[in-house]
mmCIF file with all atom_site columns, C-alpha atoms and ligand atoms in Angstrom:
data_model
loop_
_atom_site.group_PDB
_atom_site.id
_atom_site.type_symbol
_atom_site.label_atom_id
_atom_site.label_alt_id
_atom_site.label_comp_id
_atom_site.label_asym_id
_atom_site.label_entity_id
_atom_site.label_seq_id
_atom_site.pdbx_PDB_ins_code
_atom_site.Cartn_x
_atom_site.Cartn_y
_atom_site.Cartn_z
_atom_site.occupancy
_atom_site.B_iso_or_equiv
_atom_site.pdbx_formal_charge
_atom_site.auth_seq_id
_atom_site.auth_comp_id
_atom_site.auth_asym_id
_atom_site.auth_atom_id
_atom_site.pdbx_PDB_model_num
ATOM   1   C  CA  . UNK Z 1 1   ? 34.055  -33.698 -9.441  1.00 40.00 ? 30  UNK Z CA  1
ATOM   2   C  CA  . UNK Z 1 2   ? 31.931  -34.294 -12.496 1.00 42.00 ? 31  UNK Z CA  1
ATOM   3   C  CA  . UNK Z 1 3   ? 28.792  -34.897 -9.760  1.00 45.00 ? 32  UNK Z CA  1
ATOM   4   C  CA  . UNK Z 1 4   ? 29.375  -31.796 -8.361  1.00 45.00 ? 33  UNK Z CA  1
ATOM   5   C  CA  . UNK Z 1 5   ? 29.222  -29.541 -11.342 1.00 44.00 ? 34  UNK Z CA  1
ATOM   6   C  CA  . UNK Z 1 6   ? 26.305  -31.142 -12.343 1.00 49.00 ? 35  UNK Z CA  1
ATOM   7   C  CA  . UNK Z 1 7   ? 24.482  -30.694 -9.020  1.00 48.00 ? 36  UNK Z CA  1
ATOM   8   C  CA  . UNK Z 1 8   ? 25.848  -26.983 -9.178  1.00 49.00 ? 37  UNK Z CA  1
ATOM   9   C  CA  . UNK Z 1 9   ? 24.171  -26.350 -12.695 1.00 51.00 ? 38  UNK Z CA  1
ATOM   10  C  CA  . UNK Z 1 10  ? 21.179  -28.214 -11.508 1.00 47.00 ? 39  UNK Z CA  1
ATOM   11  C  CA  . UNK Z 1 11  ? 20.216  -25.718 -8.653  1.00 49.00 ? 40  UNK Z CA  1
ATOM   12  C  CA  . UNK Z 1 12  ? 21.141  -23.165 -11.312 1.00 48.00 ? 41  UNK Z CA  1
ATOM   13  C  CA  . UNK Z 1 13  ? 18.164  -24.919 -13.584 1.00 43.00 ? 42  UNK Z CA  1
ATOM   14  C  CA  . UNK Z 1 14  ? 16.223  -25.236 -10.402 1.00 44.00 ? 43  UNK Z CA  1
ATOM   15  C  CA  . UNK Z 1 15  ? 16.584  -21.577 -9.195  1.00 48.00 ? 44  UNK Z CA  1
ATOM   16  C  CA  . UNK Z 1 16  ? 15.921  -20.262 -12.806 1.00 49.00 ? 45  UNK Z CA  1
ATOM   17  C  CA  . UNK Z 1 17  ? 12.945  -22.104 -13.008 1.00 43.00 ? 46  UNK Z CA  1
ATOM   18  C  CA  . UNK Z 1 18  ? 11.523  -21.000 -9.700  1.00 46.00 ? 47  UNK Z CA  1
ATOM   19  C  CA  . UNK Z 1 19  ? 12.104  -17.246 -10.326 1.00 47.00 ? 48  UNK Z CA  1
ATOM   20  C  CA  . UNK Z 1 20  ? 10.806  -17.880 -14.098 1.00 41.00 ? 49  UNK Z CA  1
ATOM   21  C  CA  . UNK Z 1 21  ? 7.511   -19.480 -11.908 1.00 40.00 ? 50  UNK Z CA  1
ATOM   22  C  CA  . UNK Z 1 22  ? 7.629   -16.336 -9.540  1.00 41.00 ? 51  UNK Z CA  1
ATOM   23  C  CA  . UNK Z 1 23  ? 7.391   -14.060 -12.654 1.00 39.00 ? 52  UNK Z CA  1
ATOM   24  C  CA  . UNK Z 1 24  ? 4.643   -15.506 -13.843 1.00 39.00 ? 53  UNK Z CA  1
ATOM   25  C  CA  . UNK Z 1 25  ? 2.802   -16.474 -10.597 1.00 39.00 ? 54  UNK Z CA  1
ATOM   26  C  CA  . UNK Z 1 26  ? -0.204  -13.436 -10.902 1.00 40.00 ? 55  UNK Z CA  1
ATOM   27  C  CA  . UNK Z 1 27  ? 0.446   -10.959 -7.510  1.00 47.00 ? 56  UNK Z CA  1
ATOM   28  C  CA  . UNK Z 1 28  ? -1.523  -10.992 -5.090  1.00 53.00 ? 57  UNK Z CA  1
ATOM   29  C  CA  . UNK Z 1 29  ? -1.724  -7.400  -4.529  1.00 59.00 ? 58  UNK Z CA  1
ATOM   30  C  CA  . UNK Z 1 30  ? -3.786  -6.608  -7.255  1.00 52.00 ? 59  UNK Z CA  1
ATOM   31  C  CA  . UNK Z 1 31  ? -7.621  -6.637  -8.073  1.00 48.00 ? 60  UNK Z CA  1
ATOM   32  C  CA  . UNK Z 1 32  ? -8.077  -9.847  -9.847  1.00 46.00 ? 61  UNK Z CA  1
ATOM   33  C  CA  . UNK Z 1 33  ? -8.824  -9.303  -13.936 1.00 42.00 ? 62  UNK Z CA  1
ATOM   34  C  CA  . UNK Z 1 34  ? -12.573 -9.495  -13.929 1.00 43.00 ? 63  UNK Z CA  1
ATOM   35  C  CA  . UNK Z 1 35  ? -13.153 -7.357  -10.556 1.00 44.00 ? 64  UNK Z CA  1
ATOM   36  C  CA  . UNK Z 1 36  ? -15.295 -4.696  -11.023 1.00 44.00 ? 65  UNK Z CA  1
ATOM   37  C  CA  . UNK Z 1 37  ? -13.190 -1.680  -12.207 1.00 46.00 ? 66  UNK Z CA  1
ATOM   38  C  CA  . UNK Z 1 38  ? -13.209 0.673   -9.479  1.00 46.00 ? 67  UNK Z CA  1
ATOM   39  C  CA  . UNK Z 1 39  ? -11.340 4.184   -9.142  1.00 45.00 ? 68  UNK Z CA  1
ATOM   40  C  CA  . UNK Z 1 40  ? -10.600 6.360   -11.326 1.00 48.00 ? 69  UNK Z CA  1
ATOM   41  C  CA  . UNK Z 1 41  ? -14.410 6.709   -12.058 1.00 47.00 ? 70  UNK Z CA  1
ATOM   42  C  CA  . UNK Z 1 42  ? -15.601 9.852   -13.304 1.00 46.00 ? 71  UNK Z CA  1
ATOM   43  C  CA  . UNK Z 1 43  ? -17.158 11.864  -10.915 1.00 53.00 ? 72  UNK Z CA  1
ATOM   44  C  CA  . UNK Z 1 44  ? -17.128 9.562   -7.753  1.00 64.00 ? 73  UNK Z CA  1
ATOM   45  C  CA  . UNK Z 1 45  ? -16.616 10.255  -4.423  1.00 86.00 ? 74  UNK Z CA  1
ATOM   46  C  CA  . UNK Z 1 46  ? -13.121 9.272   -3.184  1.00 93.00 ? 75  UNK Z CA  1
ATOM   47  C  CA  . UNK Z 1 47  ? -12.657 9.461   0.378   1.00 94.00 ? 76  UNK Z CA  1
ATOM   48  C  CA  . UNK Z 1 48  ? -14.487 10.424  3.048   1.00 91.00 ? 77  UNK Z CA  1
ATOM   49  C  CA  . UNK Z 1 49  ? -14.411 10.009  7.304   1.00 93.00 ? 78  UNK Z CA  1
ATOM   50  C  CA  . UNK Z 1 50  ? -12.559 7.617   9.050   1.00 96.00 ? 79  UNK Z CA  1
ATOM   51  C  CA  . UNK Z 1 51  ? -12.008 6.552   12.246  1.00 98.00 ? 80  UNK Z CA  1
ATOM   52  C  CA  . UNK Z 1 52  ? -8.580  3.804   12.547  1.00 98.00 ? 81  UNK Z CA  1
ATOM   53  C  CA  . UNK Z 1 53  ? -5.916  2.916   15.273  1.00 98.00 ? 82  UNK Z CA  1
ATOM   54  C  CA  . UNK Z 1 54  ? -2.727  4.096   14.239  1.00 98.00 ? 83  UNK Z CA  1
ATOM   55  C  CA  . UNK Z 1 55  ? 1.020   1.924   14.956  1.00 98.00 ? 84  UNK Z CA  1
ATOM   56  C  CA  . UNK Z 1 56  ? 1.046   3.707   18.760  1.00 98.00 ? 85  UNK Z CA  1
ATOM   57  C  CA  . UNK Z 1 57  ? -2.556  2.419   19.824  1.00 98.00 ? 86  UNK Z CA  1
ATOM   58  C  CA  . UNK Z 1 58  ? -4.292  6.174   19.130  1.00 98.00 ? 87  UNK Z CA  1
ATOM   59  C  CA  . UNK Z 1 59  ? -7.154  6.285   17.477  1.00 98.00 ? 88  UNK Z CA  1
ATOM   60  C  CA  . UNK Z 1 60  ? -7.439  8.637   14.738  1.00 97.00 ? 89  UNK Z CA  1
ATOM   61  C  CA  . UNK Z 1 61  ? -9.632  10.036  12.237  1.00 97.00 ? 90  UNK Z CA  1
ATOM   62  C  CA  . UNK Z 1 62  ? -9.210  11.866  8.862   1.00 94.00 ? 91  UNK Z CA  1
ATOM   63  C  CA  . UNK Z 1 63  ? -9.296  15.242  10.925  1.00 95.00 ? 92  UNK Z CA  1
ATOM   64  C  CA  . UNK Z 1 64  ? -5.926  14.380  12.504  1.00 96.00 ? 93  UNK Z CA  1
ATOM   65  C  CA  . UNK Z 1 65  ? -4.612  15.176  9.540   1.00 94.00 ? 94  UNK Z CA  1
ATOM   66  C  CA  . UNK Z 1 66  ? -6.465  18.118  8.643   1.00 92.00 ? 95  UNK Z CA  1
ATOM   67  C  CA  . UNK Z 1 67  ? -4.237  21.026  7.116   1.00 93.00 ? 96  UNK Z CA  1
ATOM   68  C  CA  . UNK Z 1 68  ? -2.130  18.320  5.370   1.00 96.00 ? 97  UNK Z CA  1
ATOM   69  C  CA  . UNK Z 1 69  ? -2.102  16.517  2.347   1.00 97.00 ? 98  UNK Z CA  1
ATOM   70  C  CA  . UNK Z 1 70  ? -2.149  12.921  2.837   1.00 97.00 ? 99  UNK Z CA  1
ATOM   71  C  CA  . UNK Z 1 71  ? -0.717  10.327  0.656   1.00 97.00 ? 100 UNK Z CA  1
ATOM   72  C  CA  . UNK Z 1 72  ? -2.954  7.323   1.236   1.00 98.00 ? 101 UNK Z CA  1
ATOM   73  C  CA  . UNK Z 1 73  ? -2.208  3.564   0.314   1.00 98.00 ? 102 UNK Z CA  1
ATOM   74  C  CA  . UNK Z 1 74  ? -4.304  0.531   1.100   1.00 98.00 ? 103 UNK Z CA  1
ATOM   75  C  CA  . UNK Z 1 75  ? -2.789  -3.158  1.821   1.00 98.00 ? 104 UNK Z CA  1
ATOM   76  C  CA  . UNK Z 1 76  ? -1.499  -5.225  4.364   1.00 97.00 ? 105 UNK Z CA  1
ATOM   77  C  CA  . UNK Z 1 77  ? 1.920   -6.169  6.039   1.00 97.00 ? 106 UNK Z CA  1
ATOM   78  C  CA  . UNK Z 1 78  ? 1.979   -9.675  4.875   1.00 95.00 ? 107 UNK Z CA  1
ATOM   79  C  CA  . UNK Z 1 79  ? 1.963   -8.676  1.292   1.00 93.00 ? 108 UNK Z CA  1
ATOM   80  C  CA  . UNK Z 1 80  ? 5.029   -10.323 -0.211  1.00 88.00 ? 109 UNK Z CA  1
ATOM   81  C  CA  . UNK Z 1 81  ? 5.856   -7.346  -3.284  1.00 89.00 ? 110 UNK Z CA  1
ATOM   82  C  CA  . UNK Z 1 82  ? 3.401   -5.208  -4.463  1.00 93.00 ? 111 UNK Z CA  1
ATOM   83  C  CA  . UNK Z 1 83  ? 2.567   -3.639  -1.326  1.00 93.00 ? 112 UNK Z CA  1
ATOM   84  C  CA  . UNK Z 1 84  ? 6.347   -3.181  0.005   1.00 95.00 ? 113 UNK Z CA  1
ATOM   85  C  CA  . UNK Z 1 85  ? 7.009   -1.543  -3.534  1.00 96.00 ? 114 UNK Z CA  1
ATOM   86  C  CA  . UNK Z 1 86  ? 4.155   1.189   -3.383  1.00 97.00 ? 115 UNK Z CA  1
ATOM   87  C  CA  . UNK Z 1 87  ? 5.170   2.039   0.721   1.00 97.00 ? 116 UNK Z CA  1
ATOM   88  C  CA  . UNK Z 1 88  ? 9.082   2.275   -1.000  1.00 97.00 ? 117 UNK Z CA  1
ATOM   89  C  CA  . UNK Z 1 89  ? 7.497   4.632   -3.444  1.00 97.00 ? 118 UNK Z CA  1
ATOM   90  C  CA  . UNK Z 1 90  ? 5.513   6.607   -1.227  1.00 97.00 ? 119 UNK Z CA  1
ATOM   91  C  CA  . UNK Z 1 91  ? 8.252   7.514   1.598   1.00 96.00 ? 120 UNK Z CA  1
ATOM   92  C  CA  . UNK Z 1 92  ? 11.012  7.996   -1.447  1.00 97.00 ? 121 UNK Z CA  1
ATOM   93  C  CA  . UNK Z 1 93  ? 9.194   10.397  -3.283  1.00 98.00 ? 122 UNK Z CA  1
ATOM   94  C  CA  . UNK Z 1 94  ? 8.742   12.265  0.505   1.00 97.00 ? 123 UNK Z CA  1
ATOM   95  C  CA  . UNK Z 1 95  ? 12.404  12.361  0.642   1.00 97.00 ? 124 UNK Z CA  1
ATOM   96  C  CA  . UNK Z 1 96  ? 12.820  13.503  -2.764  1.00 98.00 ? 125 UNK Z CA  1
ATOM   97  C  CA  . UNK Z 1 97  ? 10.403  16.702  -1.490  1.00 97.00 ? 126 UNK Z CA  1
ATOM   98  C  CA  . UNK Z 1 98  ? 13.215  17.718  1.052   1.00 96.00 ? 127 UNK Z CA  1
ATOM   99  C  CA  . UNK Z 1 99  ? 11.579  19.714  3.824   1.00 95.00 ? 128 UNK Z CA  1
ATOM   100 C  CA  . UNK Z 1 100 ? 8.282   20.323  1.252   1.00 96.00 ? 129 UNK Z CA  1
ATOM   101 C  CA  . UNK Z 1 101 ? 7.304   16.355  2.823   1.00 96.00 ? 130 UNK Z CA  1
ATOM   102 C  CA  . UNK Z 1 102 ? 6.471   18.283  6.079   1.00 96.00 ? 131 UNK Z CA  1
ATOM   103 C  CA  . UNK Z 1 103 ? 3.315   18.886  4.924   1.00 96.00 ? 132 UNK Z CA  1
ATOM   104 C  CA  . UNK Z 1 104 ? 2.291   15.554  3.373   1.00 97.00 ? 133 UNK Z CA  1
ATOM   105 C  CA  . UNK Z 1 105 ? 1.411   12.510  5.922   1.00 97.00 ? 134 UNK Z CA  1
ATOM   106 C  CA  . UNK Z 1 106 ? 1.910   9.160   4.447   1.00 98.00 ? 135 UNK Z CA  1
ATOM   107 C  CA  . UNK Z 1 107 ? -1.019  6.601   5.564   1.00 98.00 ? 136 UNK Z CA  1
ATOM   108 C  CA  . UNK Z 1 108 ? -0.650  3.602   5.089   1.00 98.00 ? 137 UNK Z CA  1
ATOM   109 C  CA  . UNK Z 1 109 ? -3.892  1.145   5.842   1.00 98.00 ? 138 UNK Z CA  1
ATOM   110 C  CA  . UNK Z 1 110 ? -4.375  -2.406  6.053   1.00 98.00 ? 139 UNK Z CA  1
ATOM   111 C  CA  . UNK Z 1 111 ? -7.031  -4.154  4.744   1.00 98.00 ? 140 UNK Z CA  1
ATOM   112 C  CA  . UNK Z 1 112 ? -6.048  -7.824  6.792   1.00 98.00 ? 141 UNK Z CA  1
ATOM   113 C  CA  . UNK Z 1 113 ? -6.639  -6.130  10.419  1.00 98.00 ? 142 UNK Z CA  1
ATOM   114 C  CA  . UNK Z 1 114 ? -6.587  -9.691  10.997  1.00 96.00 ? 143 UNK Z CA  1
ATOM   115 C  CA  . UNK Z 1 115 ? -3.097  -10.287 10.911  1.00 96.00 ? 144 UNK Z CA  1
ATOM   116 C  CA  . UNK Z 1 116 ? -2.231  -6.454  10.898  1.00 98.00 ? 145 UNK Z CA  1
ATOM   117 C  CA  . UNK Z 1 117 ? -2.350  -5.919  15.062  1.00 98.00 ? 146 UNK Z CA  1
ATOM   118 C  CA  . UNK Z 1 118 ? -0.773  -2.514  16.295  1.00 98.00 ? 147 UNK Z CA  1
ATOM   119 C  CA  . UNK Z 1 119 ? 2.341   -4.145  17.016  1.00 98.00 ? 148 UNK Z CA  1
ATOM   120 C  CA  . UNK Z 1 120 ? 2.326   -5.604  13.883  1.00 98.00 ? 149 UNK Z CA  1
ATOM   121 C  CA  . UNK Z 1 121 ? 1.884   -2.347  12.385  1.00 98.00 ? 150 UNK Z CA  1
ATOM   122 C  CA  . UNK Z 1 122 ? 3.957   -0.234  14.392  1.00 98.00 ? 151 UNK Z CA  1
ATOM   123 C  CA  . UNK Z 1 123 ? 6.992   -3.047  13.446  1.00 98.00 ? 152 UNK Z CA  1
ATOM   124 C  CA  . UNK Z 1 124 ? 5.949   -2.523  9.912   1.00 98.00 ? 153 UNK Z CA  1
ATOM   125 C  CA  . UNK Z 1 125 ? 5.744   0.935   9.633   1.00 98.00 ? 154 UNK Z CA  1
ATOM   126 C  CA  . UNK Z 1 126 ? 9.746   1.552   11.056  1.00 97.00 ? 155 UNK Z CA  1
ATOM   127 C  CA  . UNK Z 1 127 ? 10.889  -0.483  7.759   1.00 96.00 ? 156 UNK Z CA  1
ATOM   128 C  CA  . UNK Z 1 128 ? 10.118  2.085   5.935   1.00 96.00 ? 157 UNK Z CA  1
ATOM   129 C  CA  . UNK Z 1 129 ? 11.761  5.073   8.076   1.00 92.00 ? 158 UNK Z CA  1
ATOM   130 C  CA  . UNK Z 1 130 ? 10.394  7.143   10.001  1.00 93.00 ? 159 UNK Z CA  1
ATOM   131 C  CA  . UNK Z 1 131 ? 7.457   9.355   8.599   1.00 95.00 ? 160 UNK Z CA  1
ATOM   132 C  CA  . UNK Z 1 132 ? 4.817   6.250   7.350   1.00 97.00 ? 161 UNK Z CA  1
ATOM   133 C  CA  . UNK Z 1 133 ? 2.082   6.448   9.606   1.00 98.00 ? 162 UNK Z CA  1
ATOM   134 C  CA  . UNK Z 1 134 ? 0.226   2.615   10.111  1.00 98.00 ? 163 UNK Z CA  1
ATOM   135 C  CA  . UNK Z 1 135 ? -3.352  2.417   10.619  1.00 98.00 ? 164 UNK Z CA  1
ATOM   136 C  CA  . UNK Z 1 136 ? -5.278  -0.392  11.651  1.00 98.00 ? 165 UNK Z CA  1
ATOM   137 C  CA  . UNK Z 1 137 ? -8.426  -0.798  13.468  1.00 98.00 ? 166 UNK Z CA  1
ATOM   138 C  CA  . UNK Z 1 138 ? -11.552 -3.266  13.643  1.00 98.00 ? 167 UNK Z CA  1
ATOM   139 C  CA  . UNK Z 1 139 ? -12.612 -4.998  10.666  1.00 97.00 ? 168 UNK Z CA  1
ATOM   140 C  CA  . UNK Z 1 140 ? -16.022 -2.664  10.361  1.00 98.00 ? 169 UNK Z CA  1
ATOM   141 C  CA  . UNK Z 1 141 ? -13.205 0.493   10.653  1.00 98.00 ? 170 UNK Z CA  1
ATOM   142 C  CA  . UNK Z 1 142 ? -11.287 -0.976  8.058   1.00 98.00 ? 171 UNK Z CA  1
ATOM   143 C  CA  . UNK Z 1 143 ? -14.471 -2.063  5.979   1.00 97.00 ? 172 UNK Z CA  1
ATOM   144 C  CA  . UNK Z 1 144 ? -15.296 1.581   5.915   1.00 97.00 ? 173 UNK Z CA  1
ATOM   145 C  CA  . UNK Z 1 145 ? -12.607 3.400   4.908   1.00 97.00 ? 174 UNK Z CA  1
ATOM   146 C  CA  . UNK Z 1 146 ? -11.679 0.745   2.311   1.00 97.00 ? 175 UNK Z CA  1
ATOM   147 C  CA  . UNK Z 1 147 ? -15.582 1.430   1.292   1.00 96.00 ? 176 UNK Z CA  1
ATOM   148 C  CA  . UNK Z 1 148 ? -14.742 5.208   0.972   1.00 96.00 ? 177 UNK Z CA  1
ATOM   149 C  CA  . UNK Z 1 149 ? -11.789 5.234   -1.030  1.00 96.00 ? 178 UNK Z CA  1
ATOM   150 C  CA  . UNK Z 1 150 ? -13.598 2.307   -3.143  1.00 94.00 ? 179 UNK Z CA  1
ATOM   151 C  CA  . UNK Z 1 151 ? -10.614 0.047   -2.742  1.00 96.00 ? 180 UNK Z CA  1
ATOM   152 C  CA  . UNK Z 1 152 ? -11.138 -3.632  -3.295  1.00 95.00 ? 181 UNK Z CA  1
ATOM   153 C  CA  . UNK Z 1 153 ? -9.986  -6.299  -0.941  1.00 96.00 ? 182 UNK Z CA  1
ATOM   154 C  CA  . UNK Z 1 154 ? -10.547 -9.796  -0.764  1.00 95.00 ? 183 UNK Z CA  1
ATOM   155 C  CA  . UNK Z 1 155 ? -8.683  -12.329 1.158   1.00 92.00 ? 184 UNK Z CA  1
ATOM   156 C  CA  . UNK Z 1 156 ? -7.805  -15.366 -1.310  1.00 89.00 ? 185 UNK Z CA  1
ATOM   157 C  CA  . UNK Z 1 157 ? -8.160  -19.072 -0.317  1.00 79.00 ? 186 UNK Z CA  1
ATOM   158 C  CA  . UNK Z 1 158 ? -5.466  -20.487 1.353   1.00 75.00 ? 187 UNK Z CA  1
ATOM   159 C  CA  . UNK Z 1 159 ? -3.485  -23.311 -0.145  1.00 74.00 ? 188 UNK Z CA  1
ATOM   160 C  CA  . UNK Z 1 160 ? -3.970  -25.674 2.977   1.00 72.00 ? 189 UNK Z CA  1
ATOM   161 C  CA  . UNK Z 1 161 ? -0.594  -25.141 3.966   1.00 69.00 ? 190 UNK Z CA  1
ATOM   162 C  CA  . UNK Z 1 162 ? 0.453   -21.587 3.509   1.00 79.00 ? 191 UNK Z CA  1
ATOM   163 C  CA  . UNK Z 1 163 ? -1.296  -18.562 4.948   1.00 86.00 ? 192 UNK Z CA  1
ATOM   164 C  CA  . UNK Z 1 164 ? -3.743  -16.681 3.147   1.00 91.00 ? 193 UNK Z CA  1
ATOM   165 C  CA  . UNK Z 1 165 ? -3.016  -13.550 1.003   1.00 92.00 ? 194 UNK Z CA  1
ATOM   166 C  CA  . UNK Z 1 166 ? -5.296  -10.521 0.235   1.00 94.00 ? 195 UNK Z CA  1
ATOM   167 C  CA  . UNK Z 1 167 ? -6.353  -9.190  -2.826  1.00 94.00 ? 196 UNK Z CA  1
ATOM   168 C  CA  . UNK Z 1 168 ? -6.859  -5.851  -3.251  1.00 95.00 ? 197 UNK Z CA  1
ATOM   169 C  CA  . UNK Z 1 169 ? -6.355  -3.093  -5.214  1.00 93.00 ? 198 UNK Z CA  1
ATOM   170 C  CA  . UNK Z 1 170 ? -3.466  -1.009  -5.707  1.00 95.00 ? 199 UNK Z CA  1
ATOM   171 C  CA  . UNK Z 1 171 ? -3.454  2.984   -6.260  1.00 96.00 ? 200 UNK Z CA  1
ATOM   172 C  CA  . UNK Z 1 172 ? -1.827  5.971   -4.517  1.00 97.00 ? 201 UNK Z CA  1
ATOM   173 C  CA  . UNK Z 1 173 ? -4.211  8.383   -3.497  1.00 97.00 ? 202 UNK Z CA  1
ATOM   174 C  CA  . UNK Z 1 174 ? -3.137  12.294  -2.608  1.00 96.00 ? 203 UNK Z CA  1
ATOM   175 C  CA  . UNK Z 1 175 ? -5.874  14.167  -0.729  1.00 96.00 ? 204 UNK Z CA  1
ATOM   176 C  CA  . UNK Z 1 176 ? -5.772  17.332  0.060   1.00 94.00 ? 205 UNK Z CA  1
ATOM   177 C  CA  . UNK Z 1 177 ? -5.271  19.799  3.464   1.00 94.00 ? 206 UNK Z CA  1
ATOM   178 C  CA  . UNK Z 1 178 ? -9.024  19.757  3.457   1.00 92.00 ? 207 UNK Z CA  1
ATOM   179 C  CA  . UNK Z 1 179 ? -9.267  16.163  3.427   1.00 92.00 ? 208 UNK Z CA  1
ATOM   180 C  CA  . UNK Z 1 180 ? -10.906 16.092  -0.326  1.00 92.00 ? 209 UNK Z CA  1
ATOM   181 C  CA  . UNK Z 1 181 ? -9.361  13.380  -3.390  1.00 94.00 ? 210 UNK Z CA  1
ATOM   182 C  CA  . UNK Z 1 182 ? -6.819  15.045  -5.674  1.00 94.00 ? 211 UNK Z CA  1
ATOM   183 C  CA  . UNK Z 1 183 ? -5.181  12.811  -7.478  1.00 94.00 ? 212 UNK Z CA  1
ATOM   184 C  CA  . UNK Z 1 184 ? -4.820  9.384   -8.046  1.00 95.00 ? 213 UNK Z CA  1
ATOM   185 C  CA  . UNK Z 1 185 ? -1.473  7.699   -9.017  1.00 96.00 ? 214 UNK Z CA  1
ATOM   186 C  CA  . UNK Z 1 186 ? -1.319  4.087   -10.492 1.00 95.00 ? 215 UNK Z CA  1
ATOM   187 C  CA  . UNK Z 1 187 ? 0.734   0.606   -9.730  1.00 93.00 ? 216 UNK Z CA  1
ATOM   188 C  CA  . UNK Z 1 188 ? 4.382   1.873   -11.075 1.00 92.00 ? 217 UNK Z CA  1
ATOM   189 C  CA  . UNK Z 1 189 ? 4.041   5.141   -10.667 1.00 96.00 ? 218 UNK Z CA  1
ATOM   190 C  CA  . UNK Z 1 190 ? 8.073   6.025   -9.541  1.00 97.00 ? 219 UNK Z CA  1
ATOM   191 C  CA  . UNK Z 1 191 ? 9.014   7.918   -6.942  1.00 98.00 ? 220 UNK Z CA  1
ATOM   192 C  CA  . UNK Z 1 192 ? 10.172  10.898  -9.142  1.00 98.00 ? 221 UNK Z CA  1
ATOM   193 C  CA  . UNK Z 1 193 ? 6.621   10.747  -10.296 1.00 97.00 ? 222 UNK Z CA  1
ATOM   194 C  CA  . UNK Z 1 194 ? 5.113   10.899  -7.212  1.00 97.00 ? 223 UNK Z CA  1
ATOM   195 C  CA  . UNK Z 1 195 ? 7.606   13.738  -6.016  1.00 98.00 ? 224 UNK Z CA  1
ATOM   196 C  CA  . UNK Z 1 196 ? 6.920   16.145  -8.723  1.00 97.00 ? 225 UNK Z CA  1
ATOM   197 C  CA  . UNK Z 1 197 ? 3.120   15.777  -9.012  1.00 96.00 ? 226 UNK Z CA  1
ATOM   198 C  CA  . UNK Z 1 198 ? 3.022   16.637  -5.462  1.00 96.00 ? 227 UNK Z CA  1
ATOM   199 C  CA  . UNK Z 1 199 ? 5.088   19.261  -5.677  1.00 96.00 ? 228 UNK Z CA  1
ATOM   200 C  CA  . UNK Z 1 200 ? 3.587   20.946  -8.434  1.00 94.00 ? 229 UNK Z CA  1
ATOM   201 C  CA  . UNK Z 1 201 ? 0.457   20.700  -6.323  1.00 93.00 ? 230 UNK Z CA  1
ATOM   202 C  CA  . UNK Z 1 202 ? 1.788   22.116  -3.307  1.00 90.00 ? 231 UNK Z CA  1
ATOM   203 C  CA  . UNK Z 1 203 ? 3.405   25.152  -5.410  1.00 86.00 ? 232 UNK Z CA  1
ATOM   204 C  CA  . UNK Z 1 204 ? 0.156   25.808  -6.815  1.00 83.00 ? 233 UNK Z CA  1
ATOM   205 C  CA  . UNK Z 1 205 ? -1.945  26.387  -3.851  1.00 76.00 ? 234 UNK Z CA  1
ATOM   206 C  CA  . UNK Z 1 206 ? 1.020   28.329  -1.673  1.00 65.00 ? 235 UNK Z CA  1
HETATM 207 NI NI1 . NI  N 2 .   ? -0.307  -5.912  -1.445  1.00 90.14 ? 305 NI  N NI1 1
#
């Protein structure tokens, strides 16, 4: 009996450690400290042409979207938090709009097309209900786009036995129906956040 309360505390121990270890393990979704700082820089260009493969196999470009705004985040399926927590974000603040999320399109873009396939992608995409629209494409499409939105992404060594992760960085960006940057929303921004900013936005220009 006595052996068995021990070894029940001792996985306690052992599973407090390991989440203590998690917590302080830096993510890998984020721009490592001494990248170069990149958006929000005063004055530059953020955005721009595309052309990516979206979760069906069709390739599209920023002009698909024309006449919407776009909510556009950058990362990659295999992402184990940051990433996940953004897309969450993204598609809950488009539910708080009610029927207002119409006319927003929620992009989401890897930056491993590696790893991120279209079936990949379109299995991805579906966690997150039904609006999030996957794009992929070669590595030069990706490279570009990445390029215009001046996101960051870096694929990190791989411990010899796991598989590698990507850093990169980590903003929200809303463009407008004519394809042009309008805002740009931080790591943590919450859903509410998200949901009223665009709003506001969308008021405005109606
Ligand atoms: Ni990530």
């Amino acid at each position: 009996r006595y052996q068995i309360m021990a070894g029940g505390a001792m996985n306690e121990i052992v599973r407090a450690l390991a989440a203590l270890l998690l917590a302080l393990l830096p993510t890998a979704c984020s721009a490592p400290a001494d990248a170069p700082a990149r958006p929000p820089l005063q004055g530059a260009r953020i955005g721009g042409p595309f052309t990516l493969v979206d979760q069906d196999g069709r390739t599209v470009t920023d002009r698909s979207f024309a006449g919407k705004y776009r909510i556009v985040y950058f990362g990659y399926t295999f992402c184990p938090d940051v990433c996940p927590t953004e897309l969450q974000t993204m598609t809950s603040a488009l539910d708080l709009l009610g029927p207002l999320a119409e006319k927003v399109a929620p992009l989401f873009i890897t930056v491993d097309p590696e790893r991120d396939t279209v079936p990949v992608m379109a299995d991805y995409v579906k966690l997150f209900g039904p609006r999030l629209v996957g794009l992929t494409g070669s590595p030069a499409q990706v490279a570009a786009a990445a390029r215009a939105y001046r996101v960051y992404f870096a694929k990190s060594t791989p411990k010899e036995t796991s598989e590698y992760l990507m850093d990169h960085s980590s903003f929200l960006y809303l463009m407008g129906p004519d394809g042009r940057f309008r805002a740009l929303f931080r790591q943590g921004t919450s859903a509410q956040e998200l949901a009223d900013s665009i709003r506001a936005r969308l008021s405005a220009a109606s």
